[in-house]
XYZ file of C-alpha atoms in Angstrom:
654
model
C 103.322 107.954 97.039
C 101.542 106.015 94.373
C 100.289 107.211 91.065
C 96.841 107.137 92.460
C 97.771 109.774 94.930
C 98.947 112.242 92.369
C 102.479 111.624 93.537
C 105.227 110.894 91.099
C 107.156 107.913 92.376
C 106.331 104.277 91.987
C 105.125 102.533 95.165
C 107.976 101.565 97.445
C 108.573 98.230 99.141
C 108.556 97.765 102.893
C 112.316 97.502 103.075
C 112.919 100.719 101.142
C 110.934 102.889 103.531
C 111.366 101.074 106.847
C 113.409 103.853 108.430
C 111.272 106.744 107.154
C 107.635 105.710 107.345
C 105.367 107.556 109.810
C 103.861 105.817 112.818
C 101.523 108.652 113.876
C 99.262 110.954 111.874
C 101.242 114.030 112.882
C 104.401 112.458 111.429
C 102.949 112.471 107.891
C 104.512 115.331 105.909
C 101.365 115.977 103.870
C 99.183 116.287 106.977
C 101.630 118.645 108.673
C 101.640 120.794 105.549
C 97.821 120.700 105.452
C 97.653 121.831 109.075
C 99.941 124.775 108.333
C 97.938 125.652 105.207
C 94.665 125.490 107.127
C 95.865 127.784 109.909
C 97.269 130.323 107.431
C 94.095 130.234 105.316
C 91.838 130.848 108.322
C 94.141 133.646 109.440
C 93.998 135.189 105.970
C 90.201 135.255 105.862
C 90.067 136.509 109.467
C 92.401 139.363 108.583
C 90.269 140.179 105.554
C 87.064 140.240 107.583
C 88.765 142.379 110.221
C 89.432 145.029 107.591
C 93.231 145.014 107.804
C 95.477 146.284 105.036
C 94.900 144.203 101.849
C 98.517 143.063 101.750
C 98.288 140.998 104.979
C 95.327 138.729 103.932
C 96.916 138.262 100.514
C 100.245 137.278 102.050
C 98.626 134.800 104.470
C 96.602 133.181 101.669
C 99.691 132.977 99.462
C 101.617 131.238 102.252
C 98.688 128.845 102.741
C 98.746 128.080 99.020
C 102.490 127.415 99.110
C 102.183 125.062 102.100
C 99.351 123.052 100.564
C 100.761 123.010 97.039
C 104.082 121.691 98.341
C 102.448 118.295 98.906
C 101.412 117.674 95.311
C 102.633 120.266 92.780
C 106.279 119.058 92.581
C 105.198 115.438 92.062
C 102.518 116.522 89.611
C 105.101 118.326 87.511
C 107.358 115.254 87.630
C 104.513 113.036 86.463
C 103.554 115.533 83.785
C 107.100 115.372 82.437
C 106.609 111.615 82.084
C 103.312 112.087 80.251
C 101.141 111.116 83.233
C 98.157 113.196 84.278
C 95.645 112.881 87.102
C 93.504 114.908 89.427
C 96.674 116.565 90.785
C 97.277 118.015 87.328
C 93.802 119.507 87.253
C 94.287 120.898 90.754
C 97.544 122.546 89.716
C 96.048 124.093 86.582
C 93.039 125.417 88.500
C 95.252 126.880 91.209
C 97.436 128.648 88.637
C 94.374 130.026 86.846
C 92.866 131.267 90.108
C 96.110 133.006 91.063
C 96.390 134.723 87.666
C 92.896 136.109 88.178
C 93.590 137.220 91.724
C 91.671 134.447 93.559
C 94.541 133.307 95.757
C 92.172 132.162 98.535
C 90.334 129.862 96.121
C 93.650 128.300 95.054
C 94.748 127.882 98.688
C 91.491 126.110 99.596
C 92.024 123.566 96.795
C 95.585 122.911 97.939
C 94.474 122.523 101.572
C 91.765 119.955 100.778
C 93.958 117.931 98.471
C 96.943 117.781 100.836
C 94.697 116.222 103.499
C 93.648 113.376 101.189
C 97.298 112.786 100.198
C 98.404 112.561 103.815
C 95.742 110.038 104.777
C 96.749 107.862 101.818
C 100.427 107.868 102.860
C 99.534 107.005 106.463
C 97.466 104.024 105.316
C 100.356 102.689 103.207
C 102.758 103.064 106.138
C 100.468 101.020 108.413
C 100.434 98.233 105.839
C 104.221 98.131 105.632
C 104.536 97.874 109.421
C 102.118 94.942 109.373
C 104.295 93.130 106.836
C 107.366 93.392 109.054
C 105.363 92.031 112.005
C 104.552 88.984 109.881
C 108.223 88.012 109.640
C 108.467 87.904 113.457
C 106.774 84.503 113.319
C 110.136 83.035 112.283
C 112.262 82.156 115.367
C 115.547 83.967 115.951
C 117.498 80.713 116.081
C 117.371 77.231 114.587
C 119.132 74.022 115.632
C 120.809 72.179 112.767
C 122.775 68.913 112.536
C 126.126 69.348 110.790
C 128.879 66.759 110.991
C 126.961 64.866 113.673
C 126.915 67.926 115.928
C 123.967 70.144 116.869
C 124.660 73.785 116.031
C 122.510 76.827 116.762
C 122.381 79.141 113.739
C 120.321 82.043 112.469
C 117.488 81.005 110.091
C 119.214 82.957 107.313
C 122.166 80.537 107.547
C 120.062 77.441 106.840
C 120.798 75.712 103.534
C 118.669 73.376 101.445
C 119.417 69.807 102.583
C 120.258 70.738 106.182
C 118.703 68.678 108.982
C 116.887 70.872 111.517
C 116.164 69.586 115.018
C 112.878 70.999 116.322
C 112.009 70.360 119.958
C 108.458 70.282 121.393
C 106.916 73.747 121.563
C 109.410 75.358 119.176
C 108.535 77.196 115.987
C 109.837 75.814 112.700
C 112.372 78.203 111.146
C 111.794 77.374 107.469
C 109.949 74.971 105.178
C 110.974 71.336 105.083
C 110.037 67.651 105.166
C 109.962 65.546 108.334
C 112.555 62.759 108.204
C 112.046 61.400 111.723
C 109.559 61.933 114.522
C 105.812 62.309 114.889
C 103.879 65.230 116.284
C 100.780 67.410 116.085
C 101.616 70.736 114.456
C 99.885 74.013 115.232
C 99.683 75.465 111.710
C 97.160 78.199 112.499
C 99.665 80.892 111.485
C 99.960 79.336 108.019
C 96.585 77.795 107.200
C 94.376 79.484 109.800
C 92.925 76.166 110.970
C 92.406 75.813 114.712
C 92.786 72.024 114.922
C 96.433 70.827 114.965
C 97.577 68.636 112.090
C 99.126 65.227 112.677
C 102.572 65.018 111.043
C 104.898 62.065 110.510
C 107.945 61.179 108.387
C 107.391 62.456 104.848
C 105.010 65.234 105.915
C 105.682 68.724 104.555
C 105.988 71.457 107.187
C 106.089 75.242 106.903
C 107.913 78.140 108.532
C 106.097 79.584 111.528
C 104.341 76.326 112.485
C 104.576 75.345 116.169
C 105.731 71.836 117.026
C 103.603 69.826 119.425
C 104.865 67.129 121.764
C 107.263 65.180 119.525
C 110.902 65.928 118.685
C 111.463 66.238 114.931
C 114.256 66.040 112.431
C 113.334 68.116 109.367
C 115.153 68.285 106.060
C 115.290 71.906 104.887
C 113.708 72.400 101.445
C 113.771 76.210 101.145
C 115.982 79.003 102.393
C 114.731 81.631 104.822
C 114.465 84.119 101.940
C 112.059 81.871 100.033
C 109.999 80.095 102.698
C 106.236 80.304 103.203
C 106.251 83.500 105.269
C 108.684 85.247 102.915
C 106.435 84.382 99.973
C 103.441 85.786 101.863
C 105.288 89.083 102.357
C 106.242 89.286 98.671
C 102.669 88.605 97.557
C 101.276 91.262 99.898
C 103.869 93.850 98.825
C 103.199 93.207 95.147
C 99.442 93.403 95.529
C 99.578 96.546 97.665
C 101.681 98.149 94.927
C 99.086 97.099 92.350
C 96.331 98.682 94.425
C 98.395 101.820 94.964
C 98.941 102.219 91.245
C 95.270 101.806 90.360
C 93.419 105.022 89.577
C 90.813 106.434 91.898
C 87.536 107.833 90.645
C 88.764 111.430 90.613
C 91.845 110.426 88.599
C 89.732 108.573 86.048
C 87.620 111.673 85.570
C 90.624 113.982 85.423
C 92.434 111.979 82.751
C 90.200 113.101 79.844
C 89.131 116.367 81.499
C 92.592 117.912 81.894
C 93.657 117.868 78.218
C 90.165 118.905 77.166
C 90.204 121.979 79.395
C 93.728 122.906 78.343
C 92.945 122.614 74.648
C 89.756 124.657 75.114
C 91.612 127.450 76.949
C 94.356 127.635 74.304
C 91.801 127.691 71.473
C 89.780 130.414 73.187
C 92.825 132.611 73.719
C 94.284 131.941 70.252
C 91.201 132.155 68.058
C 89.722 134.976 70.113
C 92.910 137.019 69.791
C 92.781 136.621 66.009
C 89.140 137.730 65.827
C 89.036 140.357 68.528
C 90.818 142.081 71.393
C 93.615 139.729 72.642
C 93.417 141.024 76.241
C 89.671 140.289 76.421
C 89.983 136.748 75.060
C 93.027 135.870 77.153
C 91.093 136.973 80.234
C 88.105 134.888 79.112
C 90.390 131.891 78.641
C 91.612 132.298 82.221
C 88.010 132.594 83.457
C 87.203 129.384 81.581
C 90.115 127.707 83.379
C 88.675 128.795 86.726
C 85.195 127.741 85.598
C 86.606 124.312 84.788
C 88.503 124.124 88.087
C 87.461 121.101 90.137
C 86.473 123.052 93.238
C 83.258 121.096 93.667
C 84.854 117.926 92.302
C 87.659 118.253 94.850
C 85.209 118.037 97.739
C 82.542 115.883 96.045
C 84.213 112.666 97.145
C 86.101 113.752 100.324
C 82.971 115.124 102.003
C 81.062 111.936 101.248
C 84.003 109.804 102.342
C 84.399 111.569 105.685
C 80.688 111.283 106.438
C 80.428 107.660 105.273
C 83.554 106.485 107.097
C 82.373 108.111 110.310
C 79.010 106.390 109.946
C 80.696 103.068 109.131
C 82.546 103.211 112.440
C 79.153 103.316 114.139
C 78.283 100.170 112.204
C 81.352 98.421 113.613
C 83.522 98.836 110.499
C 86.826 100.659 110.152
C 87.222 101.807 106.521
C 90.759 102.913 105.636
C 90.212 105.890 103.398
C 88.276 107.005 100.371
C 89.806 104.534 97.921
C 88.730 101.680 100.195
C 85.209 103.095 100.473
C 84.949 103.454 96.683
C 86.132 99.862 96.211
C 83.732 98.603 98.889
C 80.829 100.136 97.016
C 81.854 98.382 93.776
C 82.125 94.873 95.257
C 79.994 92.181 93.604
C 81.702 89.031 94.918
C 82.712 87.957 98.434
C 85.327 85.314 99.287
C 85.157 84.173 102.905
C 87.799 82.452 104.985
C 86.317 79.640 107.085
C 88.084 79.490 110.429
C 87.500 82.541 112.596
C 85.342 84.232 109.961
C 82.471 81.873 109.201
C 83.217 79.779 112.279
C 83.917 80.663 115.903
C 87.487 79.294 115.870
C 86.468 77.357 119.000
C 86.190 73.598 118.387
C 83.258 72.048 120.234
C 81.861 68.564 120.736
C 79.010 68.151 118.261
C 78.275 64.425 118.556
C 78.984 61.430 120.791
C 78.367 57.833 119.662
C 78.488 54.984 122.176
C 78.268 51.205 122.226
C 75.288 49.509 123.826
C 74.764 50.246 127.493
C 77.341 53.056 127.688
C 76.127 56.580 128.392
C 77.310 59.718 126.645
C 78.336 61.200 129.984
C 80.517 58.203 130.838
C 82.404 58.402 127.520
C 82.996 62.155 127.900
C 84.054 61.660 131.530
C 86.743 59.114 130.620
C 87.980 61.290 127.751
C 88.110 64.358 129.999
C 90.055 62.433 132.673
C 92.794 61.794 130.113
C 92.706 65.305 128.618
C 92.417 67.355 131.813
C 96.022 68.592 131.707
C 96.276 68.911 127.930
C 96.463 72.238 126.063
C 95.306 70.658 122.793
C 92.242 72.447 121.265
C 90.399 69.105 121.048
C 91.058 68.600 124.746
C 89.507 71.952 125.577
C 86.414 71.031 123.592
C 86.038 67.690 125.396
C 86.557 69.265 128.822
C 83.920 71.902 128.061
C 81.425 69.187 127.075
C 82.009 66.938 130.113
C 79.523 67.347 132.967
C 80.286 67.277 136.686
C 83.565 66.877 138.499
C 86.429 65.427 136.492
C 89.017 63.209 138.171
C 92.387 63.089 136.491
C 93.617 59.766 135.145
C 96.975 58.502 136.420
C 100.112 57.568 134.498
C 98.883 59.519 131.460
C 101.286 59.287 128.535
C 101.074 60.822 125.087
C 101.631 58.603 122.081
C 103.017 61.077 119.546
C 100.773 61.495 116.561
C 98.227 59.009 117.922
C 96.621 59.823 121.268
C 96.771 59.344 125.048
C 97.050 56.341 127.388
C 96.293 56.387 131.126
C 94.969 54.496 134.129
C 91.498 55.002 135.629
C 90.486 52.820 138.594
C 93.142 50.304 137.639
C 91.938 49.989 134.026
C 93.898 51.064 130.951
C 92.023 53.737 129.028
C 93.107 55.018 125.622
C 91.940 57.998 123.549
C 93.071 58.518 119.992
C 92.472 58.814 116.300
C 90.820 56.114 114.170
C 93.537 53.878 112.791
C 95.516 53.862 115.988
C 92.384 52.571 117.725
C 90.056 50.207 115.910
C 86.540 51.649 115.674
C 84.874 48.207 115.610
C 81.113 48.534 116.102
C 81.374 52.329 115.789
C 82.857 52.258 112.281
C 79.679 53.596 110.649
C 79.399 56.365 113.252
C 83.017 57.416 112.760
C 82.557 57.562 108.982
C 79.407 59.640 109.439
C 81.263 62.061 111.718
C 84.101 62.440 109.240
C 81.699 63.012 106.330
C 80.093 65.820 108.312
C 83.475 67.514 108.563
C 84.180 66.627 112.195
C 87.371 65.313 113.758
C 86.580 61.928 115.351
C 88.399 60.486 118.381
C 87.786 57.037 119.879
C 87.681 56.011 123.554
C 88.847 52.544 124.570
C 88.240 51.200 128.104
C 89.918 47.968 129.137
C 90.640 46.972 125.557
C 87.082 47.663 124.306
C 86.018 50.671 122.225
C 83.090 52.276 124.032
C 82.601 55.581 122.279
C 83.461 58.066 119.521
C 83.504 61.835 119.997
C 83.070 64.279 117.101
C 84.685 67.706 117.465
C 84.135 70.504 114.986
C 84.612 74.234 114.705
C 80.981 75.247 114.301
C 79.529 78.036 112.189
C 78.795 81.333 113.825
C 75.080 81.433 114.690
C 74.514 84.344 112.303
C 76.478 82.818 109.389
C 73.461 81.343 107.549
C 71.557 84.617 107.749
C 74.574 86.586 106.519
C 75.074 84.331 103.482
C 71.376 84.594 102.675
C 71.507 88.398 102.791
C 74.589 88.449 100.575
C 72.842 86.235 98.010
C 69.691 88.361 98.148
C 71.804 91.479 97.524
C 73.274 89.913 94.400
C 76.737 88.970 95.695
C 78.513 85.809 94.551
C 79.876 84.019 97.641
C 82.802 81.580 97.826
C 84.549 79.954 100.787
C 88.347 79.579 100.944
C 89.969 77.391 103.586
C 93.070 75.407 104.422
C 90.868 72.718 105.981
C 90.120 69.364 104.338
C 87.477 68.853 101.659
C 85.010 67.012 103.888
C 84.913 69.673 106.594
C 84.812 72.524 104.085
C 82.026 71.020 101.985
C 79.894 70.140 105.014
C 80.141 73.611 106.559
C 79.590 75.357 103.222
C 76.428 73.339 102.592
C 75.199 74.216 106.072
C 75.882 77.912 105.500
C 74.396 77.955 101.985
C 77.604 78.838 100.151
C 77.814 78.077 96.440
C 81.510 77.467 95.842
C 84.179 75.904 98.047
C 87.976 75.941 97.642
C 89.618 73.630 100.212
C 93.095 72.527 101.368
C 94.631 75.871 100.414
C 97.930 77.401 101.439
C 98.201 81.222 101.618
C 99.569 81.536 98.081
C 96.739 79.276 96.822
C 94.174 81.592 98.398
C 95.812 84.589 96.726
C 95.793 82.827 93.358
C 92.119 81.875 93.594
C 91.131 85.372 94.714
C 92.986 86.660 91.657
C 90.901 84.334 89.481
C 87.681 85.523 91.158
C 88.721 89.140 90.547
C 88.874 88.334 86.843
C 85.160 87.496 86.940
C 83.842 90.295 89.176
C 85.004 92.879 91.710
C 85.778 90.704 94.748
C 86.308 91.280 98.469
C 88.211 88.816 100.646
C 87.130 88.430 104.273
C 89.617 86.847 106.679
C 91.149 87.105 110.114
C 94.614 85.550 110.171
C 98.192 85.785 108.971
C 97.444 83.115 106.396
C 94.796 85.363 104.861
C 97.169 88.318 104.308
C 98.101 87.504 100.676
C 94.456 86.967 99.710
C 93.384 90.157 101.523
C 96.005 92.082 99.560
C 95.214 90.385 96.238
C 91.476 91.062 96.410
C 89.951 94.273 95.090
C 89.169 94.892 98.755
C 90.434 93.130 101.884
C 88.115 92.896 104.900
C 89.490 91.687 108.258
C 87.490 90.438 111.203
C 89.341 93.100 113.102
C 88.915 93.065 116.849
C 90.052 89.469 117.253
C 92.150 89.187 114.086
C 95.920 89.347 113.825
C 97.750 92.648 113.400
C 98.938 91.517 109.966
C 95.393 90.829 108.765
C 94.143 94.165 110.072
C 97.046 96.137 108.584
C 96.817 94.383 105.210
C 93.051 94.742 104.893
C 91.288 97.844 103.599
C 88.337 97.405 105.978
C 88.253 95.915 109.484
C 85.035 94.654 111.058
C 85.768 95.573 114.652
C 83.305 93.173 116.284
C 82.715 89.433 116.205
C 79.238 89.719 114.649
C 79.469 88.738 110.975
C 76.197 90.565 110.298
C 78.287 93.731 110.092
C 79.550 92.505 106.706
C 76.357 92.815 104.598
C 75.333 95.909 106.550
C 78.658 97.606 105.775
C 78.476 96.580 102.117
C 74.991 98.122 101.833
C 76.240 101.288 103.514
C 79.155 101.538 101.071
C 76.867 101.043 98.067
C 74.719 103.937 99.241
C 77.793 106.111 99.875
C 79.094 105.343 96.390
C 75.751 106.395 94.868
C 76.061 109.707 96.704
C 79.647 110.081 95.456
C 78.494 109.569 91.875
C 75.666 112.083 92.380
C 78.147 114.666 93.643
C 80.605 113.983 90.840
C 77.834 114.227 88.259
C 76.620 117.502 89.712
C 80.129 119.005 89.858
C 80.765 118.016 86.228
C 77.407 119.511 85.230
C 78.402 122.789 86.886
C 81.674 122.819 84.928
C 79.834 121.971 81.703
C 77.430 124.902 82.179
C 79.991 127.444 83.403
C 82.528 126.940 80.622
C 80.358 128.139 77.675
C 78.840 130.947 79.771
C 82.372 132.107 80.637
C 83.480 131.725 77.033
C 80.818 134.087 75.681
C 81.212 136.587 78.496
C 77.792 135.945 80.039
C 79.461 135.309 83.403
C 82.486 137.139 84.705
C 85.029 135.924 87.238
C 83.003 137.002 90.296
C 79.884 135.176 89.059
C 81.875 132.027 88.253
C 83.414 131.979 91.745
C 79.964 132.532 93.304
C 78.461 129.621 91.371
C 81.343 127.411 92.456
C 80.737 128.350 96.095
C 77.004 127.575 95.827
C 77.802 124.255 94.142
C 80.169 123.398 96.978
C 77.419 124.038 99.541
C 75.015 121.775 97.635
C 77.622 119.020 97.368
C 78.498 119.261 101.052
C 74.820 118.983 101.999
C 74.372 115.937 99.771
C 77.622 114.325 100.981
C 76.564 114.660 104.607
C 73.680 112.293 103.844
C 76.242 109.476 103.654
C 76.702 109.905 107.397
C 73.251 108.616 108.201
C 73.966 105.182 109.669
C 71.094 102.797 110.178
C 71.481 100.509 113.205
C 72.228 96.849 112.640
C 68.857 95.211 111.930
C 67.536 92.086 113.590
C 67.932 89.245 111.130
C 66.351 86.421 113.089
C 63.279 86.399 110.891
C 65.181 85.828 107.647
C 64.907 82.272 106.419
C 68.153 81.135 104.804
C 67.896 79.460 101.466
C 69.262 75.968 100.978
C 72.026 75.906 98.404
C 74.166 72.933 97.475
C 77.933 73.433 97.814
C 79.969 72.690 94.743
C 83.572 71.894 95.507
C 86.221 73.618 93.413
C 89.239 72.391 95.309
C 92.783 73.429 94.806
C 95.707 71.791 96.495
């Protein structure tokens, strides 16, 4: 458990708890203890209402108190010995005071409520650690390495810097390195999140977890398995999750000054009062003051609101992982958005076709589709989707690694490939225009003559412009982070209306930039892939596009948007802001009750029974107010909102 959770130990790494972490809610020790405490507490009150002998209700309530207190009192005492105080300290003091005055049921209720919140926190941390281990599964179990002129199959952990790996088509790369021979198109979506494969040739840097395309490669190893890209991602996520775990929640921040203040007040009341009057009377008043200052209302002020707000958020299509996440969501003032799969569909499509004189668009797409019909390349799927009518497959189709395709159609040689391999000729201006717009351009050559250029791009989600406009209107600073090239990033950001763009980023670059943004304002990171995990963990709040995102992104994030409609983002942020206002109202009211009750208890105006009654009434008021956070407004229609035009300023980081 983290300090935030009133526990005593420092946050643990994934490796240290792998064998002990819970996979189901019922496996969490704190929640099992809470269930036992709840059953015993209900049984105690039932026995009391049934008019049984007084000893039975008292015994049941005492057992309920012991079960609930087991989850936080030992760790609270450990922390107290180290000079650390938090809301757990205040809970312990209030419980002791209530017991000394005979209110065992009141103490048991506090312990029951608090053990539930502790259990949910531990379960959330366990889910994150499981997600981190899943991330490492992207590394293959075996790697082929050249040693002494012989190919050997070894475990990735046995690779040494300077080794030559042999990577066959379709295989994953076991660790980071530099290509020494071979050309290919690499699927780097697991590392950069970009859907379009990257052409790689001798001298190109490659990363662990990337999938080789059609070419055989020889790669010189530059990092060990313990220090490759994926291992660094895991370390970043672990470190940032520990940072979040150690940060204080709202209740802890309130308790820090309140606990010593209450303790000093009680000691002064008992000491000074005993010198000036009857010691028994003033010691009793000091205990009543302790109960008056007990955080009964404060203990439920946030949990009630959290439960209601999280339930309502699920109706909005957002899974919020606990009260700390909801609090952080309500404080957010900046939003960093991943491009691929978040702002865009992650489905490349044909957006433009340029042709030479006399050649139709349909003819160019038809020839391209005839060459691509059996290809699994994302660009091929885009071209096939854009081609009309029946498509006849070209014959003798051959792939030119890192360049394109060659085949025969009606006895003519037809080629499709990147500019540079094919000369663009009269379409040079069109190709440059396509590339400036952020598209990937491919040329079609028929019988030795270039006849067309096709632009393929991963387009913005249709609601993206409206979402960015709403975020700006609500006062959020918006930035886009992507592993894509500057041209594509800048073009899409300008189209969406985003102010700041950071392009050509690796996962650790995204985490670093999010850290810089956090220094300026409370920032949320929105992403959907493995490559986003470090940034999601580094941000004040991580938000995953959940339903279609990777397990690692969902587990690392604090909030998951369970649908593919990005409009859920501003709607969820607005909902969290409202919930946080209600939290603050409840906290303010509970502190006001304590402020009023303490002097009235001190001067004997209110006795123990009256203090307990006021606490109960305050709890009812706070529950009623907290329930308001469960009112979820349906997702509004945003079609009428006119997005503002904002220039994109590039702040690139390699």
